[in-house]
XYZ file of N, CA and C in Angstrom:
765
model
N -29.840 7.293 -6.452
C -29.233 6.066 -6.977
C -28.774 5.204 -5.808
N -29.033 3.899 -5.854
C -28.647 2.985 -4.784
C -27.142 2.791 -4.780
N -26.468 3.006 -3.629
C -25.004 2.818 -3.585
C -24.626 1.387 -3.900
N -23.475 1.217 -4.565
C -22.965 -0.116 -4.844
C -22.476 -0.754 -3.560
N -22.632 -2.082 -3.392
C -22.002 -2.773 -2.266
C -20.494 -2.586 -2.320
N -19.832 -2.732 -1.172
C -18.382 -2.522 -1.090
C -17.628 -3.365 -2.099
N -17.986 -4.645 -2.208
C -17.272 -5.536 -3.131
C -17.443 -5.076 -4.562
N -18.677 -4.734 -4.957
C -18.926 -4.323 -6.339
C -18.206 -3.023 -6.646
N -18.224 -2.062 -5.690
C -17.557 -0.789 -5.903
C -16.060 -0.988 -6.084
N -15.456 -1.842 -5.261
C -14.019 -2.086 -5.357
C -13.659 -2.703 -6.693
N -14.456 -3.658 -7.150
C -14.176 -4.309 -8.426
C -14.328 -3.334 -9.584
N -15.335 -2.434 -9.507
C -15.518 -1.433 -10.551
C -14.308 -0.513 -10.623
N -13.815 -0.065 -9.449
C -12.634 0.797 -9.410
C -11.442 0.086 -10.026
N -11.275 -1.189 -9.683
C -10.160 -1.958 -10.234
C -10.241 -2.091 -11.735
N -11.464 -2.350 -12.274
C -11.649 -2.477 -13.719
C -11.324 -1.158 -14.411
N -11.798 -0.033 -13.835
C -11.506 1.271 -14.429
C -10.010 1.558 -14.428
N -9.326 1.170 -13.348
C -7.874 1.345 -13.261
C -7.163 0.571 -14.359
N -7.565 -0.681 -14.557
C -6.946 -1.506 -15.593
C -7.246 -0.964 -16.975
N -8.508 -0.532 -17.203
C -8.890 -0.023 -18.518
C -8.113 1.229 -18.870
N -7.926 2.115 -17.884
C -7.177 3.341 -18.128
C -5.740 3.050 -18.512
N -5.120 2.095 -17.835
C -3.733 1.750 -18.134
C -3.600 0.975 -19.425
N -4.614 0.186 -19.775
C -4.551 -0.592 -21.010
C -4.534 0.293 -22.232
N -5.084 1.517 -22.101
C -5.135 2.415 -23.243
C -3.820 3.142 -23.481
N -2.870 3.007 -22.546
C -1.576 3.683 -22.680
C -0.756 3.018 -23.771
N 0.357 3.640 -24.141
C 1.176 3.161 -25.247
C 1.700 1.762 -25.007
N 1.705 0.949 -26.038
C 2.242 -0.404 -25.998
C 3.740 -0.365 -26.254
N 4.482 -1.445 -25.916
C 5.926 -1.462 -26.144
C 6.279 -1.264 -27.607
N 7.383 -0.573 -27.883
C 7.858 -0.409 -29.245
C 8.467 -1.709 -29.734
N 8.419 -1.968 -31.056
C 9.085 -3.161 -31.587
C 10.568 -3.129 -31.253
N 11.166 -4.312 -31.180
C 12.589 -4.414 -30.843
C 13.414 -3.580 -31.802
N 14.362 -2.827 -31.253
C 15.242 -2.026 -32.080
C 14.746 -0.621 -32.339
N 13.497 -0.309 -31.994
C 12.960 1.024 -32.187
C 12.821 1.729 -30.854
N 13.104 3.035 -30.835
C 12.929 3.818 -29.623
C 11.460 4.109 -29.422
N 10.968 3.869 -28.207
C 9.574 4.131 -27.908
C 9.329 5.632 -27.912
N 8.266 6.083 -28.590
C 7.908 7.491 -28.652
C 6.605 7.716 -27.905
N 6.472 8.885 -27.224
C 5.210 9.176 -26.546
C 4.044 9.153 -27.512
N 2.920 8.557 -27.084
C 1.732 8.485 -27.925
C 0.995 9.812 -27.939
N 1.189 10.658 -26.920
C 0.506 11.932 -26.834
C 1.332 12.865 -25.971
N 1.015 14.163 -26.048
C 1.768 15.145 -25.281
C 1.605 14.955 -23.782
N 0.590 14.199 -23.373
C 0.370 13.961 -21.951
C 1.334 12.931 -21.386
N 2.150 12.302 -22.238
C 3.155 11.340 -21.792
C 4.535 11.951 -22.016
N 5.299 12.082 -20.950
C 6.621 12.701 -21.036
C 7.614 11.772 -21.721
N 7.621 10.512 -21.317
C 8.524 9.536 -21.930
C 8.019 8.126 -21.655
N 8.471 7.220 -22.478
C 8.140 5.810 -22.303
C 9.413 4.987 -22.484
N 9.357 3.783 -21.983
C 10.436 2.822 -22.205
C 9.844 1.434 -22.054
N 10.473 0.464 -22.658
C 10.068 -0.928 -22.484
C 11.322 -1.793 -22.531
N 11.212 -2.987 -21.965
C 12.384 -3.834 -21.947
C 12.090 -5.258 -21.527
N 13.140 -6.047 -21.492
C 13.060 -7.450 -21.097
C 14.187 -7.742 -20.124
N 13.847 -8.375 -19.004
C 14.830 -8.909 -18.068
C 14.884 -10.423 -18.258
N 16.068 -10.958 -18.524
C 16.238 -12.399 -18.711
C 16.873 -12.993 -17.466
N 16.357 -14.154 -17.037
C 16.826 -14.801 -15.814
C 17.750 -15.976 -16.137
N 18.861 -16.060 -15.378
C 19.750 -17.216 -15.409
C 20.009 -17.626 -13.964
N 20.179 -18.913 -13.734
C 20.435 -19.390 -12.377
C 21.849 -19.014 -11.949
N 22.002 -18.731 -10.665
C 23.317 -18.370 -10.139
C 24.251 -19.569 -10.047
N 23.694 -20.766 -9.889
C 24.545 -21.938 -9.674
C 25.015 -22.606 -10.955
N 24.221 -22.475 -12.037
C 24.625 -23.173 -13.248
C 24.361 -22.417 -14.531
N 23.964 -21.150 -14.435
C 23.706 -20.310 -15.601
C 22.622 -20.900 -16.500
N 21.677 -21.628 -15.914
C 20.567 -22.180 -16.689
C 19.445 -21.146 -16.785
N 18.686 -21.120 -17.900
C 17.582 -20.167 -18.016
C 16.513 -20.439 -16.961
N 15.954 -19.350 -16.394
C 14.938 -19.512 -15.350
C 13.795 -18.513 -15.506
N 13.512 -18.113 -16.752
C 12.361 -17.256 -17.002
C 12.757 -15.884 -17.511
N 11.773 -14.997 -17.618
C 12.019 -13.631 -18.053
C 10.866 -12.735 -17.633
N 11.121 -11.450 -17.721
C 10.089 -10.468 -17.413
C 10.076 -9.388 -18.490
N 8.905 -9.088 -19.023
C 8.732 -7.976 -19.947
C 8.060 -6.831 -19.207
N 8.428 -5.602 -19.538
C 7.864 -4.455 -18.835
C 7.730 -3.259 -19.768
N 6.787 -2.390 -19.424
C 6.580 -1.129 -20.128
C 6.387 -0.024 -19.099
N 7.068 1.098 -19.308
C 7.012 2.231 -18.388
C 6.466 3.452 -19.110
N 5.575 4.207 -18.452
C 5.161 5.520 -18.937
C 5.301 6.519 -17.801
N 5.707 7.743 -18.157
C 5.886 8.822 -17.180
C 5.003 9.992 -17.591
N 4.214 10.502 -16.638
C 3.282 11.596 -16.894
C 3.937 12.942 -16.559
N 3.359 14.060 -17.015
C 3.943 15.390 -16.744
C 4.093 15.710 -15.261
N 3.251 15.152 -14.400
C 3.376 15.418 -12.962
C 4.436 14.548 -12.291
N 5.130 13.736 -13.079
C 6.191 12.895 -12.538
C 5.751 11.508 -12.126
N 4.450 11.234 -12.102
C 3.998 9.894 -11.735
C 4.423 8.896 -12.805
N 4.759 7.694 -12.337
C 5.210 6.632 -13.223
C 4.296 5.425 -13.095
N 4.023 4.784 -14.228
C 3.248 3.542 -14.232
C 4.061 2.469 -14.921
N 4.226 1.333 -14.240
C 4.945 0.185 -14.797
C 3.973 -0.966 -14.970
N 3.983 -1.571 -16.169
C 3.175 -2.756 -16.449
C 4.134 -3.903 -16.709
N 4.001 -4.989 -15.973
C 4.974 -6.077 -16.077
C 4.276 -7.425 -16.227
N 4.968 -8.327 -16.929
C 4.575 -9.733 -16.951
C 5.813 -10.554 -16.636
N 5.774 -11.214 -15.482
C 6.883 -12.060 -15.039
C 6.528 -13.515 -15.266
N 7.337 -14.207 -16.075
C 7.193 -15.647 -16.285
C 8.385 -16.311 -15.616
N 8.138 -16.897 -14.440
C 9.233 -17.448 -13.642
C 9.797 -18.743 -14.210
N 9.267 -19.220 -15.335
C 9.869 -20.341 -16.041
C 9.905 -21.613 -15.232
N 11.064 -21.929 -14.678
C 11.285 -23.193 -13.987
C 10.356 -23.359 -12.788
N 9.879 -22.241 -12.190
C 9.008 -22.321 -11.021
C 7.529 -22.439 -11.386
N 7.212 -22.274 -12.671
C 5.833 -22.444 -13.118
C 4.892 -21.338 -12.695
N 5.432 -20.177 -12.313
C 4.582 -19.074 -11.883
C 4.619 -17.922 -12.881
N 3.471 -17.233 -12.999
C 3.387 -16.016 -13.790
C 2.720 -14.940 -12.936
N 3.237 -13.714 -13.044
C 2.688 -12.599 -12.283
C 2.434 -11.432 -13.240
N 1.196 -10.944 -13.250
C 0.832 -9.738 -13.996
C 0.692 -8.587 -13.003
N 1.313 -7.450 -13.289
C 1.295 -6.335 -12.355
C 1.154 -5.009 -13.091
N 0.338 -4.121 -12.543
C 0.304 -2.711 -12.932
C 0.555 -1.916 -11.659
N 1.562 -1.057 -11.665
C 2.050 -0.415 -10.435
C 2.279 1.056 -10.732
N 1.701 1.941 -9.904
C 1.857 3.384 -10.115
C 2.480 4.024 -8.883
N 3.475 4.893 -9.129
C 4.173 5.600 -8.052
C 4.212 7.089 -8.375
N 4.408 7.915 -7.337
C 4.483 9.356 -7.559
C 5.884 9.750 -8.012
N 6.128 11.054 -8.138
C 7.397 11.534 -8.677
C 8.586 11.147 -7.806
N 8.346 10.921 -6.507
C 9.412 10.526 -5.581
C 9.418 9.021 -5.341
N 8.760 8.259 -6.211
C 8.659 6.804 -6.142
C 7.833 6.331 -4.953
N 7.024 7.205 -4.389
C 6.093 6.784 -3.353
C 4.938 6.002 -3.956
N 4.565 4.904 -3.307
C 3.511 4.042 -3.830
C 2.175 4.779 -3.877
N 1.427 4.592 -4.993
C 0.098 5.176 -5.150
C -0.967 4.083 -5.226
N -0.833 3.172 -6.189
C -1.803 2.091 -6.350
C -1.207 0.988 -7.220
N -1.805 -0.214 -7.129
C -1.319 -1.333 -7.940
C -2.381 -2.416 -8.035
N -2.282 -3.185 -9.105
C -3.063 -4.414 -9.279
C -2.085 -5.533 -9.583
N -2.344 -6.724 -9.047
C -1.468 -7.860 -9.312
C -2.262 -9.152 -9.265
N -1.931 -10.102 -10.162
C -2.450 -11.462 -9.997
C -1.328 -12.464 -10.228
N -1.496 -13.645 -9.616
C -0.446 -14.662 -9.636
C -1.039 -15.996 -10.067
N -0.391 -16.623 -11.046
C -0.757 -17.966 -11.502
C 0.359 -18.933 -11.139
N -0.015 -20.149 -10.770
C 0.953 -21.203 -10.462
C 0.543 -22.457 -11.216
N 1.404 -22.890 -12.157
C 1.111 -24.058 -12.997
C -0.262 -23.920 -13.661
N -0.578 -22.702 -14.116
C -1.833 -22.460 -14.818
C -3.035 -22.226 -13.923
N -2.847 -22.286 -12.615
C -3.957 -22.098 -11.673
C -3.824 -20.737 -10.999
N -4.922 -19.966 -10.987
C -4.896 -18.659 -10.358
C -4.789 -18.806 -8.844
N -3.699 -18.274 -8.272
C -3.557 -18.280 -6.821
C -4.347 -17.154 -6.180
N -4.398 -16.011 -6.851
C -5.155 -14.901 -6.307
C -4.799 -13.600 -6.988
N -5.580 -12.570 -6.696
C -5.343 -11.241 -7.251
C -5.618 -10.206 -6.179
N -5.053 -9.021 -6.371
C -5.238 -7.969 -5.387
C -5.174 -6.592 -6.006
N -5.901 -5.661 -5.396
C -5.866 -4.260 -5.788
C -5.548 -3.460 -4.532
N -4.537 -2.577 -4.612
C -4.009 -1.899 -3.442
C -3.944 -0.398 -3.708
N -4.387 0.405 -2.742
C -4.419 1.856 -2.906
C -3.924 2.527 -1.628
N -2.956 3.442 -1.757
C -2.532 4.266 -0.627
C -3.539 5.399 -0.490
N -4.230 5.421 0.633
C -5.325 6.363 0.854
C -5.080 7.100 2.166
N -4.296 8.190 2.083
C -3.974 8.930 3.295
C -3.155 8.101 4.254
N -3.680 7.876 5.448
C -2.955 7.126 6.477
C -3.239 5.639 6.422
N -3.951 5.181 5.388
C -4.310 3.764 5.293
C -3.966 3.189 3.923
N -3.665 1.904 3.912
C -3.515 1.154 2.680
C -4.778 0.319 2.493
N -5.531 0.631 1.441
C -6.743 -0.126 1.141
C -6.344 -1.388 0.369
N -6.685 -2.537 0.899
C -6.280 -3.826 0.325
C -7.522 -4.633 -0.025
N -7.650 -4.990 -1.293
C -8.771 -5.801 -1.756
C -8.216 -7.025 -2.466
N -8.503 -8.220 -1.962
C -7.925 -9.428 -2.537
C -8.994 -10.481 -2.807
N -8.686 -11.334 -3.769
C -9.540 -12.469 -4.101
C -8.643 -13.686 -4.247
N -8.848 -14.690 -3.397
C -8.015 -15.885 -3.427
C -8.801 -17.122 -3.072
N -8.083 -18.178 -2.704
C -8.753 -19.443 -2.409
C -9.679 -19.328 -1.198
N -9.403 -18.370 -0.320
C -10.255 -18.174 0.854
C -11.407 -17.218 0.579
N -11.517 -16.759 -0.682
C -12.603 -15.861 -1.048
C -12.169 -14.411 -1.109
N -13.168 -13.530 -1.160
C -12.944 -12.096 -1.293
C -12.713 -11.468 0.072
N -11.763 -10.514 0.120
C -11.513 -9.832 1.387
C -11.120 -8.381 1.125
N -11.653 -7.464 1.930
C -11.274 -6.051 1.877
C -10.859 -5.625 3.278
N -9.747 -4.913 3.381
C -9.258 -4.479 4.684
C -8.470 -3.186 4.544
N -8.258 -2.520 5.678
C -7.483 -1.287 5.724
C -6.312 -1.502 6.682
N -5.101 -1.199 6.194
C -3.900 -1.361 7.012
C -3.304 0.014 7.283
N -2.884 0.297 8.526
C -2.288 1.600 8.834
C -0.951 1.770 8.117
N -0.702 2.997 7.627
C 0.520 3.281 6.897
C 1.480 4.117 7.745
N 2.740 3.720 7.817
C 3.755 4.552 8.471
C 4.125 5.714 7.550
N 4.876 6.710 8.047
C 5.240 7.860 7.203
C 6.026 7.464 5.957
N 6.953 6.522 6.110
C 7.713 6.008 4.967
C 7.396 4.531 4.808
N 7.082 4.106 3.586
C 6.764 2.702 3.363
C 6.952 2.395 1.882
N 6.915 1.102 1.541
C 6.901 0.676 0.152
C 6.031 -0.563 0.041
N 5.716 -0.936 -1.195
C 4.885 -2.114 -1.461
C 5.633 -3.002 -2.452
N 5.843 -4.260 -2.080
C 6.617 -5.202 -2.888
C 5.671 -6.248 -3.476
N 5.590 -6.264 -4.822
C 4.718 -7.218 -5.513
C 5.514 -8.210 -6.349
N 6.841 -8.242 -6.179
C 7.739 -9.288 -6.693
C 8.330 -9.118 -8.092
N 7.751 -8.383 -9.042
C 8.478 -8.227 -10.306
C 9.836 -7.565 -10.089
N 10.940 -8.164 -10.559
C 12.262 -7.568 -10.355
C 12.384 -6.156 -10.928
N 11.689 -5.862 -12.024
C 11.818 -4.543 -12.652
C 11.369 -3.419 -11.739
N 10.557 -3.720 -10.718
C 10.039 -2.697 -9.816
C 10.877 -2.512 -8.553
N 11.842 -3.364 -8.330
C 12.538 -3.337 -7.040
C 13.454 -2.128 -6.862
N 13.791 -1.426 -7.945
C 14.556 -0.199 -7.793
C 13.734 0.938 -7.214
N 12.410 0.844 -7.310
C 11.552 1.937 -6.864
C 11.460 2.017 -5.344
N 11.755 0.926 -4.635
C 11.724 0.980 -3.179
C 12.735 1.980 -2.626
N 13.786 2.254 -3.403
C 14.867 3.082 -2.892
C 14.554 4.574 -2.952
N 13.337 4.922 -3.421
C 12.865 6.281 -3.252
C 12.647 6.607 -1.787
N 12.554 5.561 -0.943
C 12.383 5.743 0.500
C 13.727 5.857 1.226
N 14.828 5.732 0.487
C 16.164 5.680 1.101
C 16.754 7.078 1.220
N 17.341 7.397 2.381
C 18.006 8.675 2.622
C 19.485 8.533 2.252
N 19.835 9.002 1.067
C 21.202 8.836 0.571
C 22.191 9.609 1.440
N 21.776 10.785 1.941
C 22.684 11.598 2.757
C 23.054 10.875 4.051
N 22.087 10.180 4.650
C 22.355 9.452 5.892
C 23.189 8.205 5.633
N 22.945 7.518 4.519
C 23.695 6.323 4.162
C 23.459 5.169 5.132
N 24.249 4.108 4.968
C 24.147 2.947 5.844
C 22.887 2.145 5.608
N 22.685 1.130 6.438
C 21.503 0.281 6.344
C 20.303 1.011 6.949
N 19.209 1.064 6.203
C 18.015 1.774 6.656
C 16.800 0.855 6.512
N 16.117 0.538 7.624
C 14.904 -0.282 7.528
C 13.742 0.521 6.964
N 13.033 -0.048 6.016
C 11.857 0.587 5.424
C 10.674 -0.366 5.581
N 9.597 0.056 6.263
C 8.418 -0.808 6.360
C 7.904 -1.126 4.952
N 7.833 -2.403 4.625
C 7.477 -2.832 3.275
C 6.324 -3.824 3.341
N 5.272 -3.537 2.592
C 4.120 -4.436 2.527
C 4.365 -5.420 1.392
N 4.441 -6.713 1.733
C 4.842 -7.753 0.792
C 3.641 -8.609 0.418
N 3.412 -8.736 -0.879
C 2.338 -9.587 -1.385
C 2.709 -11.044 -1.170
N 1.789 -11.831 -0.590
C 2.058 -13.249 -0.391
C 0.825 -13.978 0.082
N 0.896 -15.303 0.126
C -0.226 -16.118 0.559
C -0.318 -16.091 2.077
N -1.387 -15.513 2.600
C -1.632 -15.425 4.035
C -3.075 -15.859 4.300
N -3.276 -16.787 5.221
C -4.627 -17.235 5.577
C -5.413 -17.733 4.363
N -4.712 -18.431 3.465
C -5.398 -19.022 2.325
C -5.670 -18.083 1.181
N -5.091 -16.895 1.182
C -5.334 -15.963 0.089
C -4.183 -15.001 -0.092
N -4.178 -14.235 -1.193
C -3.109 -13.270 -1.429
C -3.323 -12.046 -0.551
N -2.391 -11.772 0.309
C -2.542 -10.659 1.254
C -1.258 -9.847 1.273
N -1.338 -8.685 1.899
C -0.160 -7.876 2.140
C 0.109 -7.843 3.633
N 1.353 -8.048 4.015
C 1.754 -7.937 5.403
C 3.015 -7.085 5.465
N 3.173 -6.293 6.525
C 4.297 -5.365 6.632
C 5.519 -6.041 7.252
N 6.674 -5.827 6.616
C 7.949 -6.336 7.117
C 8.979 -5.210 7.060
N 9.879 -5.113 8.057
C 10.952 -4.117 7.987
C 12.096 -4.637 7.120
N 12.175 -4.176 5.896
C 13.218 -4.611 4.976
C 14.321 -3.554 4.948
N 15.574 -4.006 5.089
C 16.707 -3.092 5.149
C 17.228 -2.787 3.743
N 17.492 -1.506 3.494
C 18.077 -1.046 2.245
C 19.439 -0.427 2.543
N 20.422 -0.660 1.660
C 21.745 -0.080 1.894
C 22.445 0.200 0.572
N 22.926 1.437 0.437
C 23.666 1.836 -0.750
C 25.062 1.232 -0.722
N 25.473 0.619 -1.847
C 26.802 0.011 -1.960
C 27.748 0.935 -2.707
N 27.308 1.426 -3.862
C 28.167 2.318 -4.633
C 27.671 2.452 -6.059
N 28.368 3.271 -6.827
C 28.056 3.462 -8.248
C 28.989 2.586 -9.075
N 28.405 1.821 -9.985
C 29.201 0.867 -10.759
C 28.756 0.886 -12.224
N 29.706 0.719 -13.108
C 29.410 0.558 -14.531
C 29.432 -0.927 -14.848
N 28.312 -1.443 -15.361
C 28.229 -2.878 -15.655
C 27.751 -3.086 -17.088
N 28.147 -4.215 -17.639
C 27.784 -4.573 -19.008
C 26.843 -5.761 -18.983
N 25.723 -5.644 -19.675
C 24.752 -6.727 -19.826
C 24.382 -6.820 -21.309
N 23.465 -7.729 -21.651
C 23.119 -7.936 -23.058
C 22.561 -6.669 -23.714
N 21.865 -5.831 -22.955
C 21.249 -4.626 -23.520
C 22.240 -3.485 -23.686
N 23.472 -3.622 -23.140
C 24.468 -2.567 -23.281
C 25.246 -2.350 -21.999
N 25.973 -1.245 -21.951
C 26.766 -0.877 -20.784
C 26.088 0.300 -20.079
N 25.923 0.192 -18.758
C 25.144 1.176 -18.019
C 25.888 1.628 -16.766
N 25.777 2.929 -16.468
C 26.191 3.457 -15.175
C 25.048 3.205 -14.195
N 25.325 2.508 -13.099
C 24.264 2.059 -12.204
C 24.531 2.476 -10.762
N 23.468 2.414 -9.959
C 23.555 2.493 -8.508
C 23.326 1.088 -7.963
N 24.218 0.642 -7.105
C 24.170 -0.720 -6.549
C 23.707 -0.635 -5.101
N 22.674 -1.433 -4.758
C 22.132 -1.462 -3.400
C 21.981 -2.903 -2.920
N 22.167 -3.102 -1.614
C 21.695 -4.314 -0.950
C 20.226 -4.106 -0.619
N 19.467 -5.182 -0.767
C 18.021 -5.114 -0.564
C 17.613 -6.321 0.271
N 17.245 -6.085 1.549
C 16.907 -7.199 2.408
C 18.137 -8.012 2.767
N 17.941 -9.296 3.082
C 19.034 -10.152 3.537
C 19.870 -10.729 2.403
N 19.252 -10.985 1.256
C 19.964 -11.755 0.235
C 19.688 -11.301 -1.191
N 19.442 -9.998 -1.377
C 19.188 -9.466 -2.714
C 20.102 -8.278 -2.974
N 20.650 -8.218 -4.191
C 21.382 -7.044 -4.655
C 20.746 -6.570 -5.950
N 20.650 -5.248 -6.105
C 20.057 -4.681 -7.308
C 20.967 -3.601 -7.867
N 20.978 -3.476 -9.197
C 21.704 -2.435 -9.907
C 20.718 -1.769 -10.859
N 20.448 -0.486 -10.666
C 19.493 0.187 -11.549
C 20.108 1.465 -12.088
N 19.466 2.046 -13.125
C 20.062 3.181 -13.821
C 19.021 4.239 -14.137
N 19.474 5.487 -14.189
C 18.667 6.582 -14.698
C 17.597 7.103 -13.756
N 16.899 8.173 -14.172
C 15.884 8.811 -13.328
C 14.676 7.932 -13.063
N 14.468 6.915 -13.885
C 13.327 6.010 -13.690
C 13.726 4.726 -12.977
N 14.976 4.646 -12.549
C 15.481 3.484 -11.805
C 15.206 2.177 -12.553
N 15.598 2.141 -13.807
C 15.409 0.953 -14.644
C 16.370 -0.138 -14.171
N 15.819 -1.318 -13.918
C 16.611 -2.426 -13.396
C 17.552 -2.965 -14.470
N 18.845 -3.041 -14.130
C 19.855 -3.570 -15.045
C 20.276 -4.981 -14.619
N 20.426 -5.171 -13.314
C 20.756 -6.507 -12.796
C 20.080 -6.690 -11.441
N 19.589 -7.908 -11.201
C 18.855 -8.219 -9.962
C 19.239 -9.629 -9.545
N 19.923 -9.747 -8.385
C 20.343 -11.057 -7.893
C 19.627 -11.382 -6.587
N 18.947 -12.524 -6.597
C 18.214 -12.981 -5.406
C 18.807 -14.329 -5.010
N 19.715 -14.302 -4.029
C 20.478 -15.503 -3.703
C 19.626 -16.611 -3.102
N 18.578 -16.268 -2.369
C 17.725 -17.291 -1.770
C 17.089 -18.168 -2.840
N 16.682 -17.557 -3.956
C 16.083 -18.316 -5.066
C 17.132 -18.757 -6.072
N 18.365 -18.257 -5.954
C 19.422 -18.621 -6.894
C 19.213 -18.051 -8.280
N 18.706 -16.811 -8.364
C 18.390 -16.225 -9.673
C 19.141 -14.927 -9.906
N 19.458 -14.668 -11.175
C 20.018 -13.394 -11.602
C 19.233 -12.936 -12.840
N 18.561 -11.780 -12.718
C 17.893 -11.158 -13.859
C 18.782 -10.051 -14.392
N 18.975 -10.010 -15.723
C 19.745 -8.943 -16.348
C 18.960 -8.363 -17.517
N 19.188 -7.067 -17.765
C 18.484 -6.378 -18.841
C 18.964 -6.911 -20.192
N 18.059 -7.572 -20.893
C 18.406 -8.186 -22.175
C 18.039 -7.287 -23.352
N 17.074 -6.368 -23.136
C 16.660 -5.454 -24.205
C 16.080 -4.205 -23.566
N 16.384 -3.054 -24.163
C 15.820 -1.790 -23.693
C 15.440 -0.952 -24.902
N 14.193 -0.569 -24.990
C 13.700 0.353 -26.005
C 13.224 1.604 -25.280
N 13.859 2.722 -25.563
C 13.462 3.945 -24.883
C 14.659 4.682 -24.360
N 14.442 5.681 -23.473
C 15.548 6.534 -23.008
C 16.566 5.765 -22.192
N 17.839 6.151 -22.330
C 18.924 5.563 -21.546
C 19.433 6.582 -20.537
């Protein structure tokens, strides 16, 4: 059989990845607890993060998400972020291992109805395989991976997962090499940045979805996050540079 060209093979892998995840359980209706669709799923949850501006409490979009956890501890998050006032939408499927280590992800970004680009990313041993399609065309590349790293694709619901790289016993500010999705050279690319993570403390906070015991962390220069539970479900996310606060408005599934 004639081998597929690199581009065709990568696209086929990406399609199979999306198809496999699309067959997983859909979010439960509001007010109902999500139940596993099969014994191969340990637990599921779904929710909504609602955004309000920090300066005037004006609405600034929302994010819907669905989580599934497999028996081996791997987690898959499917998110749709509608940034509202900024006119951007981001679709993401993101899979991590039991320790929240990045495994693979797909993401695409729209701006005012126009596709900015899409990417498929895979941690493959000592390399990060990056396949992107943007205004500059198709590109495939391999980036070297440090021992500890994370991948940031911008949905707030996923930002608690970066802290699987954090050493709680050591404490303090800890730089973690983070590959950030963004427009580089005319297309959506990943570039590595040392982002600092720091544990602040444990806090009980009240949001529209209820009252939660959370872990509070500083994230980078101007972000604070509060997440809860073994799946690090985002309860509150403040990004001061953009002037946004996302809070959990609905949660269906385990608390």
